[in-house]
PDB file of C-alpha atoms in Angstrom:
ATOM      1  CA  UNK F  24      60.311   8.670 -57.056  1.00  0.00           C
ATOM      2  CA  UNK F  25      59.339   4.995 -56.115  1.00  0.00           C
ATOM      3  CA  UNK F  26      59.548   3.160 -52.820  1.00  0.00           C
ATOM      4  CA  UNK F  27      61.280   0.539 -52.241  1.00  0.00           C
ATOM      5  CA  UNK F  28      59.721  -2.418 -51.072  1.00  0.00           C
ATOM      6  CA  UNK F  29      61.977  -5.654 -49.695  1.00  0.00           C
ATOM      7  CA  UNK F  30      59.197  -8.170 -50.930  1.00  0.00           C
ATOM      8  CA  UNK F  31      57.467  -8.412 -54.000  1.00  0.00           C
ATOM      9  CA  UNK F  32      53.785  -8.166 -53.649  1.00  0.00           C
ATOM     10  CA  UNK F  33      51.485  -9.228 -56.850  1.00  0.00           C
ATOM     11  CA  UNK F  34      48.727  -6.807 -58.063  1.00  0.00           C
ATOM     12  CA  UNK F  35      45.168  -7.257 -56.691  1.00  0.00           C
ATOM     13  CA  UNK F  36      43.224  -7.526 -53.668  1.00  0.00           C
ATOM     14  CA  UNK F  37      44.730  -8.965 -50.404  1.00  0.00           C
ATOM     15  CA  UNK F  38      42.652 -10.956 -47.711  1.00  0.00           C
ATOM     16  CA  UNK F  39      44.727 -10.080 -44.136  1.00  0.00           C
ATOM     17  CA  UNK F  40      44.111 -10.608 -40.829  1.00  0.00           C
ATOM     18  CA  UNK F  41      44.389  -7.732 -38.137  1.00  0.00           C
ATOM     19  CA  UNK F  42      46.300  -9.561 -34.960  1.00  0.00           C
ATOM     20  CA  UNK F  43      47.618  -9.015 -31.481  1.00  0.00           C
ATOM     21  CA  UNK F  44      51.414  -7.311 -31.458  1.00  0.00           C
ATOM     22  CA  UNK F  45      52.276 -10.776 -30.173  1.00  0.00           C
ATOM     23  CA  UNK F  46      50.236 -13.616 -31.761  1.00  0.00           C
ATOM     24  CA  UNK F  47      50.382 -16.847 -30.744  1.00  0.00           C
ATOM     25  CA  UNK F  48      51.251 -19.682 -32.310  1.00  0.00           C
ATOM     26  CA  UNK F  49      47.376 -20.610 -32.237  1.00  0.00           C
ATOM     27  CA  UNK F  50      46.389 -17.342 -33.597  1.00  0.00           C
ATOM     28  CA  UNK F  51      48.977 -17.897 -36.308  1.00  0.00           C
ATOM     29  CA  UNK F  52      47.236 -21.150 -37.414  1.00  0.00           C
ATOM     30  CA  UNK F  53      43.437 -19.916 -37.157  1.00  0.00           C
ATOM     31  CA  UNK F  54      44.824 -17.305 -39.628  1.00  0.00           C
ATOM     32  CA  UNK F  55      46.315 -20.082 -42.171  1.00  0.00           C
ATOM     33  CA  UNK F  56      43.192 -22.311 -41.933  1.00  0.00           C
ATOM     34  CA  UNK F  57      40.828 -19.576 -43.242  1.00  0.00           C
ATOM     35  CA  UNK F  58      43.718 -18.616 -46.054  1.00  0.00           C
ATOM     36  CA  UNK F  59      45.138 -15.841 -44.808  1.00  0.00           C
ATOM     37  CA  UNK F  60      48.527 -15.153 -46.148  1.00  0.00           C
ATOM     38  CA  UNK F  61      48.980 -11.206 -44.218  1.00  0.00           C
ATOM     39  CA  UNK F  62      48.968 -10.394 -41.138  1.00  0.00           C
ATOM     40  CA  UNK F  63      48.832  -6.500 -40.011  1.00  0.00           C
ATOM     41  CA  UNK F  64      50.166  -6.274 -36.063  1.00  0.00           C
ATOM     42  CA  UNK F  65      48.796  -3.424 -34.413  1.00  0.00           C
ATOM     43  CA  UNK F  66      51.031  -2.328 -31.075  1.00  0.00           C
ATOM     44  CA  UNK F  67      51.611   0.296 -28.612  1.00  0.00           C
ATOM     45  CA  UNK F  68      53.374   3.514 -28.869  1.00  0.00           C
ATOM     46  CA  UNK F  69      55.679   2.741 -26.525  1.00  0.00           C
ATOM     47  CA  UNK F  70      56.521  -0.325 -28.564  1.00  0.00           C
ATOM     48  CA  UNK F  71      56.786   1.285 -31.945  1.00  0.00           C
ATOM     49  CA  UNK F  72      60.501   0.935 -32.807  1.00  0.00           C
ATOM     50  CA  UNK F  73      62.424  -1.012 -34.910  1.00  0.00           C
ATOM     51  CA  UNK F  74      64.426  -2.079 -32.112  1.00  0.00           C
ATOM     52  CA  UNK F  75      60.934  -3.745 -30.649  1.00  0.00           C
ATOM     53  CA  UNK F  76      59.963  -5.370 -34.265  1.00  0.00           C
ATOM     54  CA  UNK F  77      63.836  -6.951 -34.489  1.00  0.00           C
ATOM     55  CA  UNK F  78      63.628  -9.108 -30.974  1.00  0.00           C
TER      56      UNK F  78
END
């Protein structure tokens, strides 16, 4: 069986920044200067729900 994935992600290695569970709009752009195109957001476990990621 294969997962499903919503986007479509090309083969190879991926550069990504690790950022704050709320970036700023500053953080954003440092990341897009030095050519980073993903972003993993790291949060708490209270804060771990889809409800949290949707607002």
């Amino acid at each position: 069986m294969k997962p499903k994935s919503h986007i479509t992600i090309e083969p190879g290695l991926k550069i990504s920044a690790q950022m704050d569970a709320e970036p700023s709009e500053e953080d954003f752009s440092f990341a897009r200067q030095m050519g980073v195109v993903y972003a993993v957001a790291w949060c708490s476990p209270d804060n771990a729900s889809p409800k949290y990621y949707r607002h």
